[in-house]
CSV table of C-alpha atoms and ligand atoms in Angstrom, one decimal:
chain,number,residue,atom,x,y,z
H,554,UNK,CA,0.0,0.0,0.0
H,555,UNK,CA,1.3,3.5,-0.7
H,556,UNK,CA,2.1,5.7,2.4
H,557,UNK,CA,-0.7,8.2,1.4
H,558,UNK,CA,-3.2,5.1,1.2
H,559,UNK,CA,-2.0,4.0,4.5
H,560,UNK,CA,-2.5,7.6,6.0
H,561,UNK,CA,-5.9,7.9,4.9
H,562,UNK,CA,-6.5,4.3,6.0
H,563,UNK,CA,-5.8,5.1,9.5
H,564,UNK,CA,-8.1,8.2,9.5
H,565,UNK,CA,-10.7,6.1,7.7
H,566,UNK,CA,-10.7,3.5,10.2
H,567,UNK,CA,-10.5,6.3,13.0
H,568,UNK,CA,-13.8,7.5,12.4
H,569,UNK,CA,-15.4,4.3,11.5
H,570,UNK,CA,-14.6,3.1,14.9
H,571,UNK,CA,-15.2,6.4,16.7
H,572,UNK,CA,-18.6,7.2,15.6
H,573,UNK,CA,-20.7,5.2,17.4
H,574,UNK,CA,-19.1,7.5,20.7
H,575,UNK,CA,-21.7,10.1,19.7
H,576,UNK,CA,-24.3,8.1,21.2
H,577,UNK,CA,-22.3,8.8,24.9
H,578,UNK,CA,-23.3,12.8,24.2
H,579,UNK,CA,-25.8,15.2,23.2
H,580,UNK,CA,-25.8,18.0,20.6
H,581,UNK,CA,-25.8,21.3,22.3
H,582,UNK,CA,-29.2,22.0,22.7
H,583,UNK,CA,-29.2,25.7,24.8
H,584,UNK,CA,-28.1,27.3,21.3
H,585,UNK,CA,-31.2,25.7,19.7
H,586,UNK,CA,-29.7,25.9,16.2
H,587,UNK,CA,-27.2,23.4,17.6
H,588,UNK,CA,-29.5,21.0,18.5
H,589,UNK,CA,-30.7,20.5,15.0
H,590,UNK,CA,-27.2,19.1,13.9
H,591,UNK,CA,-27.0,15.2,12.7
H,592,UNK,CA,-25.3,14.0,15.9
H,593,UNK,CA,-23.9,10.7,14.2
H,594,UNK,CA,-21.2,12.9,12.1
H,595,UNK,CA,-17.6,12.6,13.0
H,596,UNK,CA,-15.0,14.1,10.5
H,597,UNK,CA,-11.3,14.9,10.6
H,598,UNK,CA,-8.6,16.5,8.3
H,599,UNK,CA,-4.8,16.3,8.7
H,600,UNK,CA,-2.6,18.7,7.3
H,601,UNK,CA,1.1,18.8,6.9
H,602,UNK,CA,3.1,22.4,6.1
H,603,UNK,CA,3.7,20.8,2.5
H,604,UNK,CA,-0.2,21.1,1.9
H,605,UNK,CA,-0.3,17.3,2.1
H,606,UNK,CA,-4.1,16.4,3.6
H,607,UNK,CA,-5.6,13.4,4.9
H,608,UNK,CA,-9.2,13.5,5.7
H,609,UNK,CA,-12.0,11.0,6.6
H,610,UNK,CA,-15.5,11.3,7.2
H,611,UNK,CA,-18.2,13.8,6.8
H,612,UNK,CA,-15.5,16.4,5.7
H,613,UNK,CA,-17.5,18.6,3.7
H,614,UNK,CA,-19.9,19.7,6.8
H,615,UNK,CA,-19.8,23.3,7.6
H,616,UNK,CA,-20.1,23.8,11.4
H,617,UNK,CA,-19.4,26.6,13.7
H,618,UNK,CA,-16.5,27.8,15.3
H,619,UNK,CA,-18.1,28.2,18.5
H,620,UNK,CA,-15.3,28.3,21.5
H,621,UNK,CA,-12.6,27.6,18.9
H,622,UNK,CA,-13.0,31.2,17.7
H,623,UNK,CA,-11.3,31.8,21.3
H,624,UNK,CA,-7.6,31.1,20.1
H,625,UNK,CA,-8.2,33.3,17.1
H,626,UNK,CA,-9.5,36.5,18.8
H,627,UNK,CA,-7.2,35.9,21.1
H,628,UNK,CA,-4.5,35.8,18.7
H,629,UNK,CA,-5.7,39.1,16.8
H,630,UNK,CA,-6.4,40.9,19.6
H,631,UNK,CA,-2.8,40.2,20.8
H,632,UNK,CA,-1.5,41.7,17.2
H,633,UNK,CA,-3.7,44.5,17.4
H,634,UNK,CA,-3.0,46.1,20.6
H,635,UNK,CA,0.3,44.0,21.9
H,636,UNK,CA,0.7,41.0,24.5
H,637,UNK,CA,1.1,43.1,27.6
H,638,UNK,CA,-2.1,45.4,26.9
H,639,UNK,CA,-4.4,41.8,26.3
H,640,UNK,CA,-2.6,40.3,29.4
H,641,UNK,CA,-3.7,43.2,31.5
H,642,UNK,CA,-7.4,42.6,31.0
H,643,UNK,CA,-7.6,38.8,30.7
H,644,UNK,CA,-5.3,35.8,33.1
H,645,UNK,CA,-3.7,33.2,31.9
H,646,UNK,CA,-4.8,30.9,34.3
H,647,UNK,CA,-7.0,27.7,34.3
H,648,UNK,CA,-10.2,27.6,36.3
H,649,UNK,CA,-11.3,23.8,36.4
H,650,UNK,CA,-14.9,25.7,36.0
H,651,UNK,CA,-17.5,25.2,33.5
H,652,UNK,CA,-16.6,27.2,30.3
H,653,UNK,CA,-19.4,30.1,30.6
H,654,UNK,CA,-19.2,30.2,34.9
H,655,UNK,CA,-19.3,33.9,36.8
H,656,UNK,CA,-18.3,32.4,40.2
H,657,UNK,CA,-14.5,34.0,40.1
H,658,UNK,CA,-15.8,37.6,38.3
H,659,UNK,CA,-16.1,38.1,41.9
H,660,UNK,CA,-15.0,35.9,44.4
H,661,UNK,CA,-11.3,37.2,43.0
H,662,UNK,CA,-10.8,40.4,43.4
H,663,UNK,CA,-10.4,43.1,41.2
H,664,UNK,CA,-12.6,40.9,38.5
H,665,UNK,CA,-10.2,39.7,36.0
H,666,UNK,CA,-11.1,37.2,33.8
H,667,UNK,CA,-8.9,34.2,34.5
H,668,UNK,CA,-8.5,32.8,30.6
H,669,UNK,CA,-9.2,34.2,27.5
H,670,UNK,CA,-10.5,30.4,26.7
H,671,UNK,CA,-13.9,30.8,29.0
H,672,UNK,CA,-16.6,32.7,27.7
H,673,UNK,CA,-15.6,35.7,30.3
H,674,UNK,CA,-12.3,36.5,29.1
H,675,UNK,CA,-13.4,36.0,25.4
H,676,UNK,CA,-16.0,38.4,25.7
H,677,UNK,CA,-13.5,40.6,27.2
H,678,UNK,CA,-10.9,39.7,24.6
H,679,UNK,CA,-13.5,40.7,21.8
H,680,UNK,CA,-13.9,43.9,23.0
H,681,UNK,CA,-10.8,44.7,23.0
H,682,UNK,CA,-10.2,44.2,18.7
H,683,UNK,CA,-9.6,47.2,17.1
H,684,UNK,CA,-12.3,48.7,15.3
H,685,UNK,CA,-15.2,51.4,15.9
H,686,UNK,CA,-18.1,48.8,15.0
H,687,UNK,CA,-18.9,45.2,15.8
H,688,UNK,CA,-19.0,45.0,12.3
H,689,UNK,CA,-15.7,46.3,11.5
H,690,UNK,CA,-14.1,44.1,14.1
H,691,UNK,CA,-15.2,41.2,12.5
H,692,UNK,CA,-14.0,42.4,9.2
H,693,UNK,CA,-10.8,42.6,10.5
H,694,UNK,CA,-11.1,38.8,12.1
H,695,UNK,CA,-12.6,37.6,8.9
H,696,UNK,CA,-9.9,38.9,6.8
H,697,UNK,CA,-7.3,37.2,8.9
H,698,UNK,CA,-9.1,33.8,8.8
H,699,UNK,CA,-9.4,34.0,5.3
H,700,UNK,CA,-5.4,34.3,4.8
H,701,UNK,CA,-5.2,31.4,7.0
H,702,UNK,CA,-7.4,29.2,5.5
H,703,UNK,CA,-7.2,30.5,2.0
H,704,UNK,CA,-10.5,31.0,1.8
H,705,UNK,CA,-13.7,33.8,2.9
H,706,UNK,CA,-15.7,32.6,5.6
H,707,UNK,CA,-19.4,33.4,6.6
H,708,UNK,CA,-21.1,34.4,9.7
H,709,UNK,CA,-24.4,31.5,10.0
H,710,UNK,CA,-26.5,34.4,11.0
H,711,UNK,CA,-29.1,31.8,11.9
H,712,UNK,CA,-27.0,30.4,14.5
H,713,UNK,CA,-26.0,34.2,15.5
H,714,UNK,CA,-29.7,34.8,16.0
H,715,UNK,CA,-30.2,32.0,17.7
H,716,UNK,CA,-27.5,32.2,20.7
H,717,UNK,CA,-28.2,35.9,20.4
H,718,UNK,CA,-31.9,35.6,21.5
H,719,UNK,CA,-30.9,33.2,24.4
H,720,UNK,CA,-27.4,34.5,25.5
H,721,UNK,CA,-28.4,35.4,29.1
H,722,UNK,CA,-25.6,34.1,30.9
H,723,UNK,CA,-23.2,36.0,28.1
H,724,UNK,CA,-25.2,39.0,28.6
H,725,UNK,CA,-25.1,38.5,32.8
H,726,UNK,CA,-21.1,37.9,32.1
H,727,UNK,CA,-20.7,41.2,29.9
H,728,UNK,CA,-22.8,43.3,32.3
H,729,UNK,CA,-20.7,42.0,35.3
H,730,UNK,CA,-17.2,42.5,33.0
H,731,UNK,CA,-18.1,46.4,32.1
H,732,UNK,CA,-19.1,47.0,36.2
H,733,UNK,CA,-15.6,46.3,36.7
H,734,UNK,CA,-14.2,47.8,34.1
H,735,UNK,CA,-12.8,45.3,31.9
H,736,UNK,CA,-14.8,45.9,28.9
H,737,UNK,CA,-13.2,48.0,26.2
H,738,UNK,CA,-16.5,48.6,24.0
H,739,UNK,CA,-20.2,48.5,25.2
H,740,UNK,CA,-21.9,45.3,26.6
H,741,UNK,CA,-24.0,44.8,23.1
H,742,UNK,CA,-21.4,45.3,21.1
H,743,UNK,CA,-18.8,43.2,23.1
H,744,UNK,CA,-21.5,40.2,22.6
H,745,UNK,CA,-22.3,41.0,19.2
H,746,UNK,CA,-18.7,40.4,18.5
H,747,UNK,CA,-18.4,37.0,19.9
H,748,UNK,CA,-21.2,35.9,19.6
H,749,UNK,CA,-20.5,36.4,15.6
H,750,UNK,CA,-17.2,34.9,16.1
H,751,UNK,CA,-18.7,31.8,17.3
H,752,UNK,CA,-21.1,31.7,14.4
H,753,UNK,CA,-18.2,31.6,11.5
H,754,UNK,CA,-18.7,28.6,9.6
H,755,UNK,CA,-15.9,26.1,8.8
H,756,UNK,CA,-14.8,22.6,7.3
H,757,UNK,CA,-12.2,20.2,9.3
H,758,UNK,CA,-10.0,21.4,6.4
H,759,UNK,CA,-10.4,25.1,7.3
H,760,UNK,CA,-9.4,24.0,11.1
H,761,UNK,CA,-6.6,21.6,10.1
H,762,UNK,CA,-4.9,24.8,8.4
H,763,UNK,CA,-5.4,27.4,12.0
H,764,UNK,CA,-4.1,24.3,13.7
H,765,UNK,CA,-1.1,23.7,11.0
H,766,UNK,CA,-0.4,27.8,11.3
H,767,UNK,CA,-0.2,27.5,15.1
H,768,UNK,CA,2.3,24.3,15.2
H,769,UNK,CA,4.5,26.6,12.8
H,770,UNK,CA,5.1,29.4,15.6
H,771,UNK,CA,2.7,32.2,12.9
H,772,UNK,CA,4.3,31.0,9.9
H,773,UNK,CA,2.0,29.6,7.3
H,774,UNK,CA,4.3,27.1,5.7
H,775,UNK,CA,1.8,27.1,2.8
H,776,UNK,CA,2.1,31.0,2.0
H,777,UNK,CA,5.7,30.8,3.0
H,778,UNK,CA,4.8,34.1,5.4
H,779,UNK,CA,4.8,35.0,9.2
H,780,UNK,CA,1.2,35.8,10.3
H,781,UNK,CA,1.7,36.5,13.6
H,782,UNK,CA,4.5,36.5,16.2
H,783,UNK,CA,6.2,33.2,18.1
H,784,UNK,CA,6.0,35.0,21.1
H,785,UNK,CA,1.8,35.1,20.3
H,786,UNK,CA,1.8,31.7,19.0
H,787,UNK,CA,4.1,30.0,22.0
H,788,UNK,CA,1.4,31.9,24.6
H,789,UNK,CA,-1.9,30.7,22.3
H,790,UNK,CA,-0.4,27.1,22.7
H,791,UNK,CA,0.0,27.3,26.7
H,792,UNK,CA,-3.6,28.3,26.8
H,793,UNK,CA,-4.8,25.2,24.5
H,794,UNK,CA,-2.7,22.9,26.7
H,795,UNK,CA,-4.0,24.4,30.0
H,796,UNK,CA,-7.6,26.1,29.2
H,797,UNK,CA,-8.4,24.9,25.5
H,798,UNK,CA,-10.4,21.7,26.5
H,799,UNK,CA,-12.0,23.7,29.9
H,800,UNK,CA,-12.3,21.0,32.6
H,801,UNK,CA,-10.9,18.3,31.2
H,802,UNK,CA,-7.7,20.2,30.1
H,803,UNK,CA,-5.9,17.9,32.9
H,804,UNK,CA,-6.9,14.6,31.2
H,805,UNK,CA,-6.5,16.2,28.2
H,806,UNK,CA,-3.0,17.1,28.4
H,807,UNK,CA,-2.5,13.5,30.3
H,808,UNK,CA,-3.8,11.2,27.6
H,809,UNK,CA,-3.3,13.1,24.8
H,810,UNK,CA,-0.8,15.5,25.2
H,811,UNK,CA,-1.5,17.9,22.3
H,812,UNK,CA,-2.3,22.2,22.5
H,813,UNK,CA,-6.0,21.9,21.3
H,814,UNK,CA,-9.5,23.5,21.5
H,815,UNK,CA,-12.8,22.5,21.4
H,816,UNK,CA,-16.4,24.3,20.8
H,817,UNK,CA,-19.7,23.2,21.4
H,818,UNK,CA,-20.6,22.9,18.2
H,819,UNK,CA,-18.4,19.6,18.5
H,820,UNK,CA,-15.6,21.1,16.5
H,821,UNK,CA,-11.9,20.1,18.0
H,822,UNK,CA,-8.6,22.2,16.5
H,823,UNK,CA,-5.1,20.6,17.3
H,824,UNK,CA,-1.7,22.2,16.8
H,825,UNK,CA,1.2,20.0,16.3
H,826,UNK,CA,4.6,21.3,16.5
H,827,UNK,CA,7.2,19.2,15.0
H,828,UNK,CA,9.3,18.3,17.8
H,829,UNK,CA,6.0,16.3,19.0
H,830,UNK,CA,5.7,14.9,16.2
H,831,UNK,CA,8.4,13.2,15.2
H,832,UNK,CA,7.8,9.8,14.9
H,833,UNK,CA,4.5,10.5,12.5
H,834,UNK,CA,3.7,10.9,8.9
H,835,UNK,CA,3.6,14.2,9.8
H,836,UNK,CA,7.3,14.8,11.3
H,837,UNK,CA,7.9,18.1,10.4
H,838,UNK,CA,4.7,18.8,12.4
H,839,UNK,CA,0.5,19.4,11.0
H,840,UNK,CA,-2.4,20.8,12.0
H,841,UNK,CA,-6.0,18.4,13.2
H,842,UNK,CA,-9.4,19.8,12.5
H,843,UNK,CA,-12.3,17.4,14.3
H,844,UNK,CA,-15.6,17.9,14.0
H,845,UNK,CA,-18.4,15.4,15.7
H,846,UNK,CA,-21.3,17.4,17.3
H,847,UNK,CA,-22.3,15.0,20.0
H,848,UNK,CA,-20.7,16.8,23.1
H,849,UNK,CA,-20.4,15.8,26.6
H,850,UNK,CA,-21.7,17.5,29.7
H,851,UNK,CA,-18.0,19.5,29.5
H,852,UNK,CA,-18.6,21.1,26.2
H,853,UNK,CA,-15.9,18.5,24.1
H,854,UNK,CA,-17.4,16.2,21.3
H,855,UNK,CA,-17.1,12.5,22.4
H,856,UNK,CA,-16.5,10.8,19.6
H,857,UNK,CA,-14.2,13.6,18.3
H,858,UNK,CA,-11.6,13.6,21.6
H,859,UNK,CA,-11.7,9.3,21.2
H,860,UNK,CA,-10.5,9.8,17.7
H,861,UNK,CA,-8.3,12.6,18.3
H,862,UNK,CA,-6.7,10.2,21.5
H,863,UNK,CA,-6.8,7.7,18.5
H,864,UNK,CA,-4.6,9.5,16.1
H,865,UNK,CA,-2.2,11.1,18.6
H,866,UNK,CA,-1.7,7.4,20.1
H,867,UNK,CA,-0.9,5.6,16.8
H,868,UNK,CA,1.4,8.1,15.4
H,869,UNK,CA,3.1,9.0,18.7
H,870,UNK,CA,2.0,12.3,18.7
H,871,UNK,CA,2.4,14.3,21.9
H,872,UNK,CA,4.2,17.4,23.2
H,873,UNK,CA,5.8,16.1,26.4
U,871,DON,O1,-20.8,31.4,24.3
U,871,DON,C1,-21.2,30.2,24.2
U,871,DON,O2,-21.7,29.6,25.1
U,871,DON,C2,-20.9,29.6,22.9
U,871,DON,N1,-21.1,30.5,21.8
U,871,DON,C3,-19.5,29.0,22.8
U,871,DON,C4,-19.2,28.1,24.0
U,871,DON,C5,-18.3,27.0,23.6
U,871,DON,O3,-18.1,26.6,22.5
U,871,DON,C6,-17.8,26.3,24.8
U,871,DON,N2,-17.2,25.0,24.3
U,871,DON,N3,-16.9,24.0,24.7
């Protein structure tokens, strides 16, 4: 068999084996457009920084970014206004809290958002992008996905409408971030931000290639240019490792051992730097995009972490 063939055999057989895991978890049903996703889909694509793909499954499924648009305001926020203006405003510390929990706005003094990977300090982070309109903020975070991925993206403005209608614990989080003065735009148009940032559609392809970008320290191997800084890159890692999977970043980190983030739309983005690994068909390192909508009660697709343990397991894929 030809090494390509094998390659795609091993993700074929990943999520033949993995998909019945979705019937462990639910699709996210308290942003009702969620809930109307096909809950049996499991996808992944694998890319290398020579453009060379594997990719199984239901691969041509849009899906929202949901909490994987974290990293990537995160990222742009830290271009636009610097690393030590961002870390002022939002921690870089894990909580071992749900991802959209208020309990530490106040029981820690003065209010800072621990993470930028809980919805509290993304909502802070997206206030923070430059731009004198919700809408020209997301231009701006459009424009950079589209470099990345080499493609335009689109807002699902159903799905925007939909968590929109019934963000109450967003809007309770943005209200109790501008009381202590950690908002750097108005509450609605803070939300209207993220809640559009978590709306962008995607394929696992699209998130293979943010994943692939990351691995490379900014530099997109494929367009031969530095996006955006190591130092950025390096920091957006620490946060996957530690925050990206929100309370079961631990066993995360333990049994898999890869930077990663996950969204409730069942969407999973890994970043694999060379050095880890080394021993793959991917040595000189490759970006994971995952996608399998059935999530557990944490927020992370079931069937898409199994496969994504799968794949890290049999090529020896891990950072420590
Ligand atoms: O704000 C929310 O609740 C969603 N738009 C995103 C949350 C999310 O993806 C958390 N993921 N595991």
């Amino acid at each position: 068999m030809e090494k390509k063939d094998m390659q795609e055999q091993v993700v074929i057989n990943g999520v033949e084996q993995f998909r019945g895991f979705a019937k462990e978890g639910r699709c996210a049903s308290y942003i009702p457009m969620l809930a109307e996703r096909n809950p049996d889909h499991l996808a992944v694509s694998v890319i290398g920084p020579d453009g060379y793909e594997v990719r199984a499954g239901d691969s041509e499924e849009l899906f929202t970014l949901q909490s994987v648009s974290k990293v990537l305001t995160f990222i742009l926020a830290c271009m636009d206004k610097g690393l030590p203006y961002v870390l002022e405003r939002v921690d870089v510390e894990p909580t071992g809290d749900t991802f959209n929990s208020i309990i530490r706005l106040e029981s820690h003094q003065p209010g800072k958002p621990f993470n930028p990977m809980i919805n509290a300090g993304a909502i802070t982070v997206s206030s923070m992008l430059t731009g004198h309109s919700p809408s020209e903020k997301l231009t701006k975070l459009l424009h950079f996905l589209q470099q990345i991925t080499g493609r335009a993206l689109t807002i699902n403005e159903a799905v925007f409408q939909s968590e929109w209608q019934t963000a109450n614990r967003n809007r309770a989080l943005a209200y109790y971030l501008m009381d202590s003065g950690f908002l750097d735009c108005p509450v609605e148009e803070a939300l209207e931000v993220y809640l559009k940032q978590c709306a962008i559609e995607v394929t696992v392809t699209d998130l293979a290639k943010i994943g692939l970008v990351i691995a490379h320290d900014g530099y997109h191997p494929l367009l031969k240019t530095q996006l955006f800084s190591k130092e950025v890159a390096k920091m957006a890692k620490a946060l996957m490792v530690t925050c990206g999977m929100y309370n079961a970043s631990g066993k995360f980190a333990a049994f898999i051992g890869l930077p990663a983030k996950s969204g409730v739309s069942g969407a999973i983005l890994a970043a694999v730097p060379s050095h880890a690994s080394l021993h793959s068909p991917f040595p000189t390192g490759c970006g994971i995009g995952i996608y399998g909508p059935a999530i557990d009660e944490i927020g992370n697709s079931v069937a898409g972490v199994q496969l994504l343990k799968y794949l890290a397991t049999k090529w020896q894929m891990t950072i420590f």
